[in-house]
Each structure stands twice: as C-alpha cells, then as structure tokens.
C-alpha cells in the first residue's frame, strides 16, 4: 500500500468519525480539549515555577530555568514545616477514609438490600447532605466539636485541635456521597450468591464482608479515591477545627506560606509546596485510573 493510499484512507476514516460524532460530538470534544488545557497548563506552570528562582518566576514566566533550584523544596519542607503538615494530612486522611468506607459501605448495603420501614426516609436523609453547603455548618460544627471535648475520658482526644475530632468530621462530611454512590452500586449486584450463602448458614455479616464487599470492589475503589482526593484538598474544616500550628494539615500550611510569601517574597518555596501537595494525588489518580473508570461504568453495564 502506497503512502498516498494510506493518507487517503486516513482522511476517509476522519470523515466517517466526524459523521458519527455529529456537531454535538465535535463540540463536546472541543470543550474537553479546552478543559484539558485549562487544567494541565496551570499544573505544568506550577511545576516549572517550583524549580525557578524569584527573578525567573517574575521575569519570563514560561522560560526554562537556567539552574534547577531544588533548594526551594528544602525550604518548603524544613523552614515552612511542609513535612510535618504532610504527615498530619496523611494520618488524618488515612483514618477518615477508612472510617468513611467502612461505615458508608455498611449503611449503603443495608439501605440497598434490606427493605424496612423508613428505608427510603433514611436514604433521603443521607442524600440530602449532598445539597447542604459546608459553609452553613461551620459555626454549629465548631461548637459541636468543642462540646465533644467535654465528653468524659474521650473528650481530650476528639475535641477541638485534635486530629481524631477532624477525622470524625471528615467521616460525617463524606458519608452522603459515599452512601449515595454505593447504594446504587449494591442494587446492581446479583442476589443469588448472597442467598446461596445464607442457605449454607452464613451470617449477614459474613455475607457482606466475604461476598458482597469483594463483588463491589470496583465501586469501593472509585469512591475511596474520590474521598481521598476530597479530604486531602479540604481547607475550610481544618481551618475552623485546628488552631494549633503543630496540628495543621497540608492545606493550612500552604495557605500560611501563601500569606507569608506576600511579605517575605519567597514565592519559589510556595510553588514547591504546591508541587508537594499536588504530586501525591496525581500519582494516586494515575495508578488507580482504570479502577475508577471501571467503578463508574460497572453499575451502568450490569
């Protein structure tokens, strides 16, 4: 086959593709392309600025750095205490995601597979949390967590300025979406396997943890990643509940660097800190991208 024939066949394939897509399909592809540029370009610029000097950042913004200034990361990690804030975020997000997925999957399974009086009402109460802005709850939430500090024995561990208190709030904050997504996913799972296990003498707990939960793995992985991303990037809740600097999470530390940068002019350390915050979530999403897509489409295909 000659090069001219190959070029002609490719042009015909592109014409056929345009015909199948139609005008709306072409517009959607253009919109996705624009959205990709709007997301990717700022991230690339942040990575580029993180290894530049101050003069290079405010000079030619898109020029390559003459020298890679890795000391920006050292200043952000040590002097701005980004290392401690990152560790705090990892601890909080790990425990809060585990608690969210454990409680959320159990609640979603019961609401999806067990009919009882008030089932629909409980489900709607969970779903209504999706429409409730977190800003409206900040003031009462502050006093609720403050009062939790007065609980005997456990109070000092779950009150204000405690990571355990923030973990509990994160769990409550993430439950509506988790229950909404997983309840719809559990409804798509076949009932025959669970019924067969019950006939063989398995308890409801065993059916859930050993049969239904593994079958729901695509949905579980997808919701877990969404919760990790949302809780890692959360700023309003820790800002209200954590005032002690040594308890701060990563978003609070970056905000503090941003404020200080306006006075100290250490913008290089700010972009280095932003890079350190972005990279873990970028790696997590890249690794689990296929599982997320499988979880989002599994319910529609069953």
Short mmCIF file of C-alpha atoms in Angstrom, two decimals, residues 88-235:
data_model
loop_
_atom_site.label_atom_id
_atom_site.label_comp_id
_atom_site.label_asym_id
_atom_site.label_seq_id
_atom_site.Cartn_x
_atom_site.Cartn_y
_atom_site.Cartn_z
CA UNK A 88 -0.60 15.21 59.58
CA UNK A 89 -2.63 15.11 56.36
CA UNK A 90 -1.62 11.51 55.65
CA UNK A 91 -2.66 10.41 59.15
CA UNK A 92 -5.98 12.24 59.07
CA UNK A 93 -6.93 11.20 55.53
CA UNK A 94 -5.94 7.55 56.13
CA UNK A 95 -8.13 7.12 59.21
CA UNK A 96 -11.00 9.23 57.89
CA UNK A 97 -11.11 7.39 54.56
CA UNK A 98 -11.04 4.03 56.30
CA UNK A 99 -13.87 5.06 58.63
CA UNK A 100 -15.88 6.58 55.79
CA UNK A 101 -15.63 3.48 53.60
CA UNK A 102 -16.36 1.06 56.45
CA UNK A 103 -19.43 2.88 57.77
CA UNK A 104 -20.57 4.15 54.38
CA UNK A 105 -20.44 0.74 52.69
CA UNK A 106 -22.31 -0.90 55.56
CA UNK A 107 -25.03 1.77 55.54
CA UNK A 108 -25.31 1.69 51.75
CA UNK A 109 -25.58 -2.12 51.72
CA UNK A 110 -28.40 -2.16 54.28
CA UNK A 111 -30.31 0.63 52.53
CA UNK A 112 -29.89 -1.04 49.13
CA UNK A 113 -30.61 -4.69 50.00
CA UNK A 114 -32.86 -4.78 53.10
CA UNK A 115 -36.38 -3.32 52.86
CA UNK A 116 -37.69 -2.00 56.18
CA UNK A 117 -39.97 0.74 57.44
CA UNK A 118 -38.26 4.11 56.99
CA UNK A 119 -35.69 2.80 54.50
CA UNK A 120 -36.47 5.48 51.94
CA UNK A 121 -36.50 8.22 54.58
CA UNK A 122 -33.05 7.25 55.87
CA UNK A 123 -31.70 7.13 52.31
CA UNK A 124 -33.07 10.59 51.52
CA UNK A 125 -31.57 11.96 54.73
CA UNK A 126 -28.15 10.76 53.61
CA UNK A 127 -28.60 12.09 50.07
CA UNK A 128 -29.84 15.47 51.30
CA UNK A 129 -26.38 16.03 52.77
CA UNK A 130 -25.08 16.45 49.21
CA UNK A 131 -27.13 19.64 48.85
CA UNK A 132 -26.04 21.12 52.19
CA UNK A 133 -23.11 23.57 51.79
CA UNK A 134 -20.38 23.00 54.35
CA UNK A 135 -20.11 26.77 54.89
CA UNK A 136 -23.54 26.81 56.56
CA UNK A 137 -22.41 24.22 59.11
CA UNK A 138 -19.07 25.70 60.13
CA UNK A 139 -20.31 27.69 63.13
CA UNK A 140 -22.55 24.99 64.68
CA UNK A 141 -19.92 22.38 63.83
CA UNK A 142 -17.32 24.35 65.76
CA UNK A 143 -19.48 24.31 68.91
CA UNK A 144 -20.41 20.63 68.46
CA UNK A 145 -16.75 19.61 68.29
CA UNK A 146 -15.96 21.95 71.17
CA UNK A 147 -18.64 20.25 73.29
CA UNK A 148 -17.25 16.86 72.28
CA UNK A 149 -14.13 17.88 74.16
CA UNK A 150 -16.15 17.77 77.38
CA UNK A 151 -17.01 14.07 76.98
CA UNK A 152 -15.50 12.05 79.85
CA UNK A 153 -12.31 10.11 79.03
CA UNK A 154 -12.56 10.60 75.23
CA UNK A 155 -13.05 14.35 75.27
CA UNK A 156 -9.38 15.40 75.13
CA UNK A 157 -8.88 13.17 72.06
CA UNK A 158 -11.92 14.18 69.95
CA UNK A 159 -12.40 17.87 70.75
CA UNK A 160 -11.01 20.96 69.09
CA UNK A 161 -7.37 20.92 67.95
CA UNK A 162 -7.32 17.12 67.74
CA UNK A 163 -6.79 15.00 64.65
CA UNK A 164 -9.35 12.45 65.89
CA UNK A 165 -12.01 15.16 66.06
CA UNK A 166 -11.18 16.20 62.50
CA UNK A 167 -11.34 12.56 61.39
CA UNK A 168 -14.87 12.23 62.78
CA UNK A 169 -15.95 15.39 60.98
CA UNK A 170 -14.40 14.19 57.71
CA UNK A 171 -16.29 10.90 58.03
CA UNK A 172 -19.61 12.70 58.57
CA UNK A 173 -18.78 15.12 55.73
CA UNK A 174 -18.06 12.29 53.26
CA UNK A 175 -20.91 9.94 54.18
CA UNK A 176 -23.66 11.42 51.92
CA UNK A 177 -21.72 10.93 48.67
CA UNK A 178 -20.41 7.53 49.78
CA UNK A 179 -23.86 6.18 50.66
CA UNK A 180 -25.44 7.68 47.53
CA UNK A 181 -22.87 6.11 45.19
CA UNK A 182 -22.52 2.72 46.88
CA UNK A 183 -26.25 2.20 47.45
CA UNK A 184 -26.81 2.49 43.71
CA UNK A 185 -23.89 0.11 43.11
CA UNK A 186 -25.07 -2.51 45.62
CA UNK A 187 -28.51 -2.58 43.96
CA UNK A 188 -26.88 -3.81 40.74
CA UNK A 189 -25.20 -6.83 42.39
CA UNK A 190 -26.89 -10.24 41.92
CA UNK A 191 -28.81 -11.55 44.91
CA UNK A 192 -28.42 -15.26 44.10
CA UNK A 193 -24.89 -15.52 45.52
CA UNK A 194 -25.83 -13.91 48.82
CA UNK A 195 -28.97 -16.04 49.15
CA UNK A 196 -26.97 -19.19 48.49
CA UNK A 197 -24.51 -18.23 51.23
CA UNK A 198 -27.39 -17.60 53.65
CA UNK A 199 -28.80 -21.06 52.88
CA UNK A 200 -25.37 -22.54 53.68
CA UNK A 201 -25.51 -20.89 57.09
CA UNK A 202 -23.52 -17.71 56.56
CA UNK A 203 -24.48 -14.75 58.75
CA UNK A 204 -25.44 -11.34 57.38
CA UNK A 205 -22.04 -10.00 58.47
CA UNK A 206 -20.17 -12.77 56.68
CA UNK A 207 -22.23 -12.34 53.52
CA UNK A 208 -21.42 -8.64 53.48
CA UNK A 209 -17.67 -8.81 54.20
CA UNK A 210 -16.77 -12.01 52.34
CA UNK A 211 -19.18 -11.95 49.39
CA UNK A 212 -20.82 -8.63 48.67
CA UNK A 213 -17.88 -6.37 49.50
CA UNK A 214 -15.46 -8.18 47.14
CA UNK A 215 -18.12 -8.11 44.41
CA UNK A 216 -18.45 -4.35 44.89
CA UNK A 217 -14.71 -3.77 44.65
CA UNK A 218 -14.83 -1.50 41.54
CA UNK A 219 -17.30 0.83 43.23
CA UNK A 220 -15.42 0.71 46.53
CA UNK A 221 -12.13 1.67 44.85
CA UNK A 222 -13.74 4.53 42.94
CA UNK A 223 -15.44 6.06 45.98
CA UNK A 224 -12.27 5.59 48.06
CA UNK A 225 -10.21 7.59 45.57
CA UNK A 226 -12.83 10.35 45.41
CA UNK A 227 -12.89 10.56 49.21
CA UNK A 228 -9.09 10.65 49.42
CA UNK A 229 -8.96 13.49 46.90
CA UNK A 230 -11.73 15.45 48.58
CA UNK A 231 -10.39 15.07 52.11
CA UNK A 232 -6.78 15.76 51.08
CA UNK A 233 -7.83 19.07 49.49
CA UNK A 234 -10.22 20.11 52.28
CA UNK A 235 -9.40 23.50 53.76
#
